[in-house]
Amino acid sequence: MIETWRWFGPLDDVTLPEIAQTGASGIVTALHDIPYGAVWPREAIAARKAEIAAAPGNLHWAVVESLPVHEDIKRGEGDLAGLFARYRQSMANLAAEGIEVVCYNFMPLLDWTRTRLDAPLPAGGHALRFSSVEMAFFEVHMLGRDGAEADYPRDVLHAAASLDRTADEAERDRLLTAIMAGLPGAYARYDVAGLREALQPWAGFGADDLRATFRRFLDEVTPAAEELGLRLCVHPDDPPRPLLGLPRIVSNQDDIATALDMADSRANGLTLCAGSLGANPANDVPAIARRFAGRIHFAHLRNVAKEPDGSFQEAAHLEGDTDMPALIAALLDEEARRTAEGRADAQIPFRPDHGQALLSDLGRKTHPGYPLIGRMRGLAELRGVIAGLSYGGT
């Protein structure tokens, strides 16, 4: 397996020389400064690729995460020919620079959602957390979304009402900041009124509608990906459930099967995110990996600890609810199968996804969920599992 590391470019507090010291060789990044819907120029791609190659440690740009899908494409709104053409041109420019794996997501509005960015850990440090009670409090009492009550069980709504009576302005601001951290592009933020406005175009837009626009997206880009030798891989929903009245269509194995069947091509693949899928109690992540192994082009290896009310928290990589050795064994078996076929893409790139903020991570202004020490601990643990399984057989 190819050890990779997500880097947010020049604005990332974690530097390329630091990444090189972790032992990872592949960089997972994107041109975050380019507006959604615009072409990624080949010159800009080449410059970023050269910047990575010039760093110590023989680093290389291994995976694009993400080549973002414009919200109009997700809504199927207006004349989309230009947006699709620009997306295909960006794909062509990436392929011309030798980049073959492109991760993206099809989640409306938000890339991911947490309600706390610094949930304390018993031994010190902190982690990302999603609280169903806090999310219900936000949707019902802060946002005032029509119909939000129907999305939460009675005990969660009761606890949310209690929180509404006790939360001060600082707590409300903290919660809004945490939820807004999941906006794509990562730098624009909404206040409550702005979020209400941003949600309005999605009113009445359901899962079947989103599946229809996703199918159209695949119809438009998959043939080009095949011709260019690109492997596109959709990222699962995070968390894997509807939020803010927005639909989700990549939350479980049935969703994944539907998505991959829409374009039965190796170019239409999956980013196997153990944490996103693992937050759904119905998902057996190692079993999902084995079922869709042939279409997995990239893996995010992380773990979460789930709670009965639907809450979850980022756990250490070998803790939490997902059997990480069993998942890695499934990926190693797939690599062996591809190697036997003589495939050039036999090795699957993976990255230690997220991480608990530990030691010198504390106080450092890294992107939420992407500390240096916590991810390096995760990478070391995953590396050990891979080495053990490779030595002993899978």
GROMACS .gro file of C-alpha atoms in nm:
model
  394
    1MET     CA    1   0.000   0.000   0.000
    2ILE     CA    2   0.117   0.353  -0.076
    3GLU     CA    3   0.151   0.574   0.232
    4THR     CA    4   0.012   0.920   0.161
    5TRP     CA    5  -0.055   1.236   0.359
    6ARG     CA    6  -0.309   1.509   0.304
    7TRP     CA    7  -0.154   1.853   0.259
    8PHE     CA    8  -0.362   2.165   0.213
    9GLY     CA    9  -0.097   2.348   0.015
   10PRO     CA   10   0.095   2.662   0.110
   11LEU     CA   11  -0.169   2.762   0.366
   12ASP     CA   12  -0.122   2.437   0.560
   13ASP     CA   13   0.058   2.481   0.892
   14VAL     CA   14   0.208   2.134   0.843
   15THR     CA   15   0.497   2.169   0.600
   16LEU     CA   16   0.626   1.936   0.331
   17PRO     CA   17   0.959   1.881   0.516
   18GLU     CA   18   0.759   1.775   0.824
   19ILE     CA   19   0.550   1.537   0.616
   20ALA     CA   20   0.867   1.384   0.474
   21GLN     CA   21   0.977   1.301   0.830
   22THR     CA   22   0.661   1.095   0.888
   23GLY     CA   23   0.778   0.844   0.626
   24ALA     CA   24   0.485   0.904   0.392
   25SER     CA   25   0.582   0.938   0.028
   26GLY     CA   26   0.260   1.039  -0.150
   27ILE     CA   27   0.097   1.378  -0.113
   28VAL     CA   28  -0.280   1.417  -0.131
   29THR     CA   29  -0.370   1.773  -0.219
   30ALA     CA   30  -0.567   2.008  -0.441
   31LEU     CA   31  -0.554   2.358  -0.584
   32HIS     CA   32  -0.771   2.502  -0.310
   33ASP     CA   33  -0.733   2.859  -0.432
   34ILE     CA   34  -0.912   2.797  -0.763
   35PRO     CA   35  -1.286   2.876  -0.750
   36TYR     CA   36  -1.530   2.591  -0.794
   37GLY     CA   37  -1.627   2.547  -1.155
   38ALA     CA   38  -1.308   2.701  -1.295
   39VAL     CA   39  -1.045   2.509  -1.491
   40TRP     CA   40  -0.735   2.393  -1.310
   41PRO     CA   41  -0.464   2.523  -1.546
   42ARG     CA   42  -0.196   2.276  -1.640
   43GLU     CA   43   0.068   2.532  -1.544
   44ALA     CA   44  -0.071   2.556  -1.190
   45ILE     CA   45  -0.086   2.177  -1.160
   46ALA     CA   46   0.274   2.149  -1.281
   47ALA     CA   47   0.387   2.417  -1.036
   48ARG     CA   48   0.226   2.240  -0.740
   49LYS     CA   49   0.369   1.907  -0.855
   50ALA     CA   50   0.717   2.062  -0.880
   51GLU     CA   51   0.682   2.222  -0.535
   52ILE     CA   52   0.608   1.880  -0.387
   53ALA     CA   53   0.890   1.711  -0.576
   54ALA     CA   54   1.139   1.977  -0.462
   55ALA     CA   55   1.076   1.903  -0.095
   56PRO     CA   56   1.297   1.653   0.089
   57GLY     CA   57   1.199   1.289   0.113
   58ASN     CA   58   1.118   1.202  -0.250
   59LEU     CA   59   0.758   1.317  -0.214
   60HIS     CA   60   0.522   1.302  -0.509
   61TRP     CA   61   0.167   1.416  -0.579
   62ALA     CA   62  -0.019   1.085  -0.557
   63VAL     CA   63  -0.391   1.173  -0.530
   64VAL     CA   64  -0.606   1.477  -0.597
   65GLU     CA   65  -0.844   1.548  -0.311
   66SER     CA   66  -1.060   1.704  -0.423
   67LEU     CA   67  -1.146   1.816  -0.773
   68PRO     CA   68  -1.467   1.974  -0.647
   69VAL     CA   69  -1.806   1.939  -0.810
   70HIS     CA   70  -1.990   2.270  -0.844
   71GLU     CA   71  -2.313   2.300  -0.648
   72ASP     CA   72  -2.508   2.375  -0.967
   73ILE     CA   73  -2.408   2.032  -1.099
   74LYS     CA   74  -2.530   1.870  -0.780
   75ARG     CA   75  -2.861   2.055  -0.810
   76GLY     CA   76  -2.883   2.007  -1.187
   77GLU     CA   77  -2.948   2.378  -1.216
   78GLY     CA   78  -2.920   2.583  -1.535
   79ASP     CA   79  -2.709   2.525  -1.845
   80LEU     CA   80  -2.434   2.297  -1.715
   81ALA     CA   81  -2.246   2.237  -2.041
   82GLY     CA   82  -1.976   2.485  -1.950
   83LEU     CA   83  -1.925   2.346  -1.600
   84PHE     CA   84  -1.893   1.992  -1.732
   85ALA     CA   85  -1.653   2.103  -2.005
   86ARG     CA   86  -1.433   2.281  -1.751
   87TYR     CA   87  -1.436   1.980  -1.521
   88ARG     CA   88  -1.325   1.755  -1.807
   89GLN     CA   89  -1.053   2.003  -1.901
   90SER     CA   90  -0.923   2.001  -1.544
   91MET     CA   91  -0.919   1.621  -1.561
   92ALA     CA   92  -0.724   1.637  -1.886
   93ASN     CA   93  -0.472   1.879  -1.737
   94LEU     CA   94  -0.421   1.653  -1.434
   95ALA     CA   95  -0.373   1.349  -1.657
   96ALA     CA   96  -0.121   1.542  -1.867
   97GLU     CA   97   0.086   1.591  -1.551
   98GLY     CA   98   0.074   1.220  -1.468
   99ILE     CA   99  -0.183   1.231  -1.187
  100GLU     CA  100  -0.424   0.939  -1.212
  101VAL     CA  101  -0.640   0.926  -0.895
  102VAL     CA  102  -0.904   1.192  -0.831
  103CYS     CA  103  -1.116   1.186  -0.514
  104TYR     CA  104  -1.434   1.395  -0.498
  105ASN     CA  105  -1.763   1.399  -0.310
  106PHE     CA  106  -2.124   1.460  -0.404
  107MET     CA  107  -2.253   1.593  -0.070
  108PRO     CA  108  -2.468   1.905  -0.098
  109LEU     CA  109  -2.328   2.225   0.056
  110LEU     CA  110  -2.113   2.072   0.333
  111ASP     CA  111  -1.814   1.841   0.287
  112TRP     CA  112  -1.834   1.706   0.641
  113THR     CA  113  -2.004   1.797   0.968
  114ARG     CA  114  -1.887   1.794   1.329
  115THR     CA  115  -2.032   1.975   1.628
  116ARG     CA  116  -1.708   1.997   1.826
  117LEU     CA  117  -1.357   2.038   1.693
  118ASP     CA  118  -1.179   1.994   2.027
  119ALA     CA  119  -1.359   1.731   2.232
  120PRO     CA  120  -1.122   1.654   2.524
  121LEU     CA  121  -0.958   1.312   2.555
  122PRO     CA  122  -0.913   1.140   2.894
  123ALA     CA  123  -0.531   1.139   2.875
  124GLY     CA  124  -0.506   1.485   2.721
  125GLY     CA  125  -0.537   1.615   2.369
  126HIS     CA  126  -0.861   1.646   2.177
  127ALA     CA  127  -1.056   1.504   1.884
  128LEU     CA  128  -1.337   1.584   1.643
  129ARG     CA  129  -1.685   1.493   1.766
  130PHE     CA  130  -2.037   1.477   1.626
  131SER     CA  131  -2.311   1.508   1.889
  132SER     CA  132  -2.666   1.429   1.781
  133VAL     CA  133  -2.796   1.644   2.066
  134GLU     CA  134  -2.588   1.943   1.962
  135MET     CA  135  -2.685   1.899   1.598
  136ALA     CA  136  -3.054   1.880   1.692
  137PHE     CA  137  -3.012   2.189   1.907
  138PHE     CA  138  -2.856   2.370   1.613
  139GLU     CA  139  -3.115   2.262   1.356
  140VAL     CA  140  -3.425   2.304   1.572
  141HIS     CA  141  -3.340   2.596   1.800
  142MET     CA  142  -3.067   2.799   1.628
  143LEU     CA  143  -3.144   2.746   1.260
  144GLY     CA  144  -3.518   2.693   1.305
  145ARG     CA  145  -3.533   2.454   1.010
  146ASP     CA  146  -3.886   2.344   0.922
  147GLY     CA  147  -3.926   1.970   0.974
  148ALA     CA  148  -3.602   1.926   1.167
  149GLU     CA  149  -3.782   1.767   1.461
  150ALA     CA  150  -3.883   1.472   1.244
  151ASP     CA  151  -3.516   1.382   1.189
  152TYR     CA  152  -3.435   1.318   1.556
  153PRO     CA  153  -3.569   1.079   1.821
  154ARG     CA  154  -3.767   1.216   2.113
  155ASP     CA  155  -3.491   1.176   2.373
  156VAL     CA  156  -3.244   1.368   2.155
  157LEU     CA  157  -3.499   1.646   2.101
  158HIS     CA  158  -3.561   1.664   2.475
  159ALA     CA  159  -3.190   1.698   2.547
  160ALA     CA  160  -3.160   1.959   2.270
  161ALA     CA  161  -3.438   2.163   2.428
  162SER     CA  162  -3.254   2.152   2.761
  163LEU     CA  163  -2.938   2.269   2.588
  164ASP     CA  164  -3.132   2.558   2.434
  165ARG     CA  165  -3.225   2.675   2.783
  166THR     CA  166  -2.865   2.671   2.911
  167ALA     CA  167  -2.637   2.751   2.614
  168ASP     CA  168  -2.495   3.103   2.615
  169GLU     CA  169  -2.387   3.304   2.313
  170ALA     CA  170  -2.030   3.178   2.333
  171GLU     CA  171  -2.149   2.816   2.318
  172ARG     CA  172  -2.380   2.894   2.026
  173ASP     CA  173  -2.097   3.067   1.841
  174ARG     CA  174  -1.865   2.772   1.907
  175LEU     CA  175  -2.119   2.529   1.767
  176LEU     CA  176  -2.177   2.737   1.455
  177THR     CA  177  -1.801   2.761   1.398
  178ALA     CA  178  -1.761   2.384   1.429
  179ILE     CA  179  -2.039   2.310   1.180
  180MET     CA  180  -1.913   2.572   0.935
  181ALA     CA  181  -1.564   2.415   0.941
  182GLY     CA  182  -1.700   2.151   0.703
  183LEU     CA  183  -1.779   2.394   0.422
  184PRO     CA  184  -1.598   2.307   0.099
  185GLY     CA  185  -1.318   2.537   0.003
  186ALA     CA  186  -1.280   2.565   0.377
  187TYR     CA  187  -1.254   2.940   0.401
  188ALA     CA  188  -1.600   3.092   0.338
  189ARG     CA  189  -1.830   3.077   0.640
  190TYR     CA  190  -2.199   3.149   0.701
  191ASP     CA  191  -2.374   3.299   0.998
  192VAL     CA  192  -2.711   3.146   1.085
  193ALA     CA  193  -2.900   3.377   0.850
  194GLY     CA  194  -2.651   3.309   0.570
  195LEU     CA  195  -2.687   2.934   0.616
  196ARG     CA  196  -3.066   2.960   0.598
  197GLU     CA  197  -3.026   3.144   0.267
  198ALA     CA  198  -2.775   2.889   0.136
  199LEU     CA  199  -3.016   2.606   0.216
  200GLN     CA  200  -3.312   2.762   0.033
  201PRO     CA  201  -3.218   2.637  -0.316
  202TRP     CA  202  -3.218   2.283  -0.178
  203ALA     CA  203  -3.573   2.299  -0.042
  204GLY     CA  204  -3.770   1.995  -0.159
  205PHE     CA  205  -3.463   1.838  -0.320
  206GLY     CA  206  -3.456   1.471  -0.222
  207ALA     CA  207  -3.228   1.171  -0.250
  208ASP     CA  208  -3.378   1.061  -0.582
  209ASP     CA  209  -3.313   1.407  -0.723
  210LEU     CA  210  -2.952   1.395  -0.609
  211ARG     CA  211  -2.907   1.047  -0.758
  212ALA     CA  212  -3.035   1.179  -1.090
  213THR     CA  213  -2.783   1.464  -1.093
  214PHE     CA  214  -2.508   1.226  -0.986
  215ARG     CA  215  -2.592   0.993  -1.275
  216ARG     CA  216  -2.572   1.286  -1.514
  217PHE     CA  217  -2.235   1.386  -1.368
  218LEU     CA  218  -2.102   1.034  -1.420
  219ASP     CA  219  -2.240   1.024  -1.774
  220GLU     CA  220  -2.055   1.347  -1.849
  221VAL     CA  221  -1.717   1.267  -1.693
  222THR     CA  222  -1.667   0.889  -1.689
  223PRO     CA  223  -1.597   0.847  -2.063
  224ALA     CA  224  -1.336   1.122  -2.042
  225ALA     CA  225  -1.179   0.960  -1.735
  226GLU     CA  226  -1.158   0.628  -1.922
  227GLU     CA  227  -0.991   0.792  -2.219
  228LEU     CA  228  -0.745   0.983  -1.997
  229GLY     CA  229  -0.659   0.686  -1.776
  230LEU     CA  230  -0.797   0.857  -1.466
  231ARG     CA  231  -0.953   0.676  -1.173
  232LEU     CA  232  -1.231   0.882  -1.016
  233CYS     CA  233  -1.337   0.779  -0.667
  234VAL     CA  234  -1.637   0.919  -0.485
  235HIS     CA  235  -1.605   0.983  -0.111
  236PRO     CA  236  -1.883   0.857   0.120
  237ASP     CA  237  -2.108   1.095   0.310
  238ASP     CA  238  -1.971   1.233   0.637
  239PRO     CA  239  -2.162   1.169   0.851
  240PRO     CA  240  -2.358   0.902   0.663
  241ARG     CA  241  -2.704   1.045   0.729
  242PRO     CA  242  -2.917   1.339   0.608
  243LEU     CA  243  -2.846   1.669   0.785
  244LEU     CA  244  -2.993   2.019   0.754
  245GLY     CA  245  -3.262   1.875   0.530
  246LEU     CA  246  -2.999   1.783   0.269
  247PRO     CA  247  -3.006   1.439   0.106
  248ARG     CA  248  -2.725   1.184   0.123
  249ILE     CA  249  -2.668   0.915  -0.141
  250VAL     CA  250  -2.333   0.749  -0.051
  251SER     CA  251  -2.395   0.637   0.306
  252ASN     CA  252  -2.409   0.255   0.300
  253GLN     CA  253  -2.330  -0.046   0.085
  254ASP     CA  254  -2.655  -0.026  -0.109
  255ASP     CA  255  -2.581   0.337  -0.194
  256ILE     CA  256  -2.230   0.244  -0.304
  257ALA     CA  257  -2.359  -0.037  -0.523
  258THR     CA  258  -2.604   0.200  -0.687
  259ALA     CA  259  -2.335   0.464  -0.744
  260LEU     CA  260  -2.090   0.219  -0.899
  261ASP     CA  261  -2.358   0.056  -1.113
  262MET     CA  262  -2.446   0.396  -1.264
  263ALA     CA  263  -2.123   0.377  -1.464
  264ASP     CA  264  -1.988   0.023  -1.472
  265SER     CA  265  -1.632   0.127  -1.533
  266ARG     CA  266  -1.306   0.111  -1.342
  267ALA     CA  267  -1.292   0.488  -1.392
  268ASN     CA  268  -1.595   0.518  -1.162
  269GLY     CA  269  -1.460   0.407  -0.827
  270LEU     CA  270  -1.477   0.451  -0.453
  271THR     CA  271  -1.273   0.626  -0.189
  272LEU     CA  272  -1.305   0.377   0.096
  273CYS     CA  273  -1.337   0.607   0.399
  274ALA     CA  274  -1.341   0.387   0.707
  275GLY     CA  275  -1.445   0.671   0.936
  276SER     CA  276  -1.733   0.804   0.730
  277LEU     CA  277  -1.880   0.461   0.665
  278GLY     CA  278  -1.795   0.347   1.017
  279ALA     CA  279  -2.019   0.614   1.169
  280ASN     CA  280  -2.323   0.427   1.033
  281PRO     CA  281  -2.415   0.139   1.269
  282ALA     CA  282  -2.548  -0.061   0.974
  283ASN     CA  283  -2.212  -0.063   0.795
  284ASP     CA  284  -1.962  -0.348   0.826
  285VAL     CA  285  -1.663  -0.162   0.683
  286PRO     CA  286  -1.434  -0.462   0.620
  287ALA     CA  287  -1.723  -0.640   0.445
  288ILE     CA  288  -1.789  -0.331   0.232
  289ALA     CA  289  -1.420  -0.322   0.141
  290ARG     CA  290  -1.428  -0.684   0.026
  291ARG     CA  291  -1.751  -0.638  -0.171
  292PHE     CA  292  -1.625  -0.337  -0.366
  293ALA     CA  293  -1.252  -0.409  -0.356
  294GLY     CA  294  -1.207  -0.398  -0.732
  295ARG     CA  295  -1.336  -0.041  -0.748
  296ILE     CA  296  -1.146   0.101  -0.449
  297HIS     CA  297  -0.885   0.347  -0.576
  298PHE     CA  298  -0.801   0.528  -0.251
  299ALA     CA  299  -0.849   0.460   0.120
  300HIS     CA  300  -0.898   0.689   0.417
  301LEU     CA  301  -0.810   0.486   0.724
  302ARG     CA  302  -0.948   0.623   1.049
  303ASN     CA  303  -1.175   0.504   1.327
  304VAL     CA  304  -1.473   0.633   1.520
  305ALA     CA  305  -1.646   0.531   1.842
  306LYS     CA  306  -2.025   0.536   1.802
  307GLU     CA  307  -2.285   0.606   2.069
  308PRO     CA  308  -2.647   0.483   2.090
  309ASP     CA  309  -2.803   0.821   2.008
  310GLY     CA  310  -2.613   0.854   1.679
  311SER     CA  311  -2.324   1.057   1.815
  312PHE     CA  312  -1.967   0.956   1.740
  313GLN     CA  313  -1.614   1.068   1.811
  314GLU     CA  314  -1.286   1.024   1.626
  315ALA     CA  315  -1.096   0.741   1.796
  316ALA     CA  316  -0.734   0.638   1.771
  317HIS     CA  317  -0.673   0.453   1.446
  318LEU     CA  318  -0.661   0.106   1.604
  319GLU     CA  319  -0.939   0.177   1.851
  320GLY     CA  320  -1.302   0.260   1.786
  321ASP     CA  321  -1.563   0.032   1.631
  322THR     CA  322  -1.406  -0.068   1.298
  323ASP     CA  323  -1.181  -0.374   1.292
  324MET     CA  324  -0.888  -0.200   1.124
  325PRO     CA  325  -0.671  -0.513   1.078
  326ALA     CA  326  -0.962  -0.688   0.905
  327LEU     CA  327  -1.014  -0.386   0.680
  328ILE     CA  328  -0.645  -0.364   0.591
  329ALA     CA  329  -0.640  -0.739   0.523
  330ALA     CA  330  -0.919  -0.690   0.269
  331LEU     CA  331  -0.720  -0.418   0.093
  332LEU     CA  332  -0.401  -0.625   0.092
  333ASP     CA  333  -0.588  -0.918  -0.058
  334GLU     CA  334  -0.715  -0.691  -0.333
  335GLU     CA  335  -0.361  -0.568  -0.398
  336ALA     CA  336  -0.244  -0.927  -0.432
  337ARG     CA  337  -0.526  -0.997  -0.680
  338ARG     CA  338  -0.434  -0.692  -0.888
  339THR     CA  339  -0.066  -0.783  -0.880
  340ALA     CA  340  -0.148  -1.132  -1.009
  341GLU     CA  341  -0.336  -0.967  -1.297
  342GLY     CA  342  -0.032  -0.753  -1.374
  343ARG     CA  343  -0.219  -0.429  -1.314
  344ALA     CA  344  -0.019  -0.106  -1.296
  345ASP     CA  345  -0.253   0.023  -1.024
  346ALA     CA  346  -0.204  -0.276  -0.795
  347GLN     CA  347  -0.098  -0.066  -0.496
  348ILE     CA  348  -0.378   0.125  -0.323
  349PRO     CA  349  -0.285   0.468  -0.185
  350PHE     CA  350  -0.407   0.528   0.168
  351ARG     CA  351  -0.370   0.805   0.418
  352PRO     CA  352  -0.411   0.820   0.794
  353ASP     CA  353  -0.732   1.017   0.792
  354HIS     CA  354  -0.793   1.270   1.064
  355GLY     CA  355  -0.617   1.219   1.392
  356GLN     CA  356  -0.643   1.319   1.753
  357ALA     CA  357  -0.455   1.637   1.842
  358LEU     CA  358  -0.172   1.528   2.072
  359LEU     CA  359   0.139   1.676   2.234
  360SER     CA  360   0.275   1.963   2.024
  361ASP     CA  361  -0.039   1.958   1.807
  362LEU     CA  362  -0.216   2.148   2.085
  363GLY     CA  363  -0.228   2.518   2.010
  364ARG     CA  364  -0.104   2.471   1.655
  365LYS     CA  365  -0.334   2.616   1.387
  366THR     CA  366  -0.373   2.310   1.169
  367HIS     CA  367  -0.687   2.228   0.972
  368PRO     CA  368  -0.950   2.061   1.195
  369GLY     CA  369  -0.881   1.689   1.215
  370TYR     CA  370  -0.541   1.719   1.047
  371PRO     CA  371  -0.278   1.755   1.321
  372LEU     CA  372   0.080   1.643   1.268
  373ILE     CA  373   0.150   1.424   1.572
  374GLY     CA  374  -0.191   1.257   1.586
  375ARG     CA  375  -0.177   1.157   1.222
  376MET     CA  376   0.183   1.045   1.252
  377ARG     CA  377   0.078   0.817   1.539
  378GLY     CA  378  -0.199   0.681   1.317
  379LEU     CA  379   0.035   0.626   1.025
  380ALA     CA  380   0.283   0.440   1.245
  381GLU     CA  381   0.008   0.215   1.380
  382LEU     CA  382  -0.133   0.144   1.035
  383ARG     CA  383   0.215   0.079   0.900
  384GLY     CA  384   0.264  -0.178   1.174
  385VAL     CA  385  -0.061  -0.356   1.090
  386ILE     CA  386   0.029  -0.364   0.722
  387ALA     CA  387   0.377  -0.500   0.797
  388GLY     CA  388   0.239  -0.765   1.032
  389LEU     CA  389  -0.025  -0.883   0.788
  390SER     CA  390   0.219  -0.880   0.497
  391TYR     CA  391   0.472  -1.085   0.692
  392GLY     CA  392   0.224  -1.334   0.830
  393GLY     CA  393  -0.003  -1.356   0.527
  394THR     CA  394  -0.360  -1.237   0.503
   0.00000   0.00000   0.00000
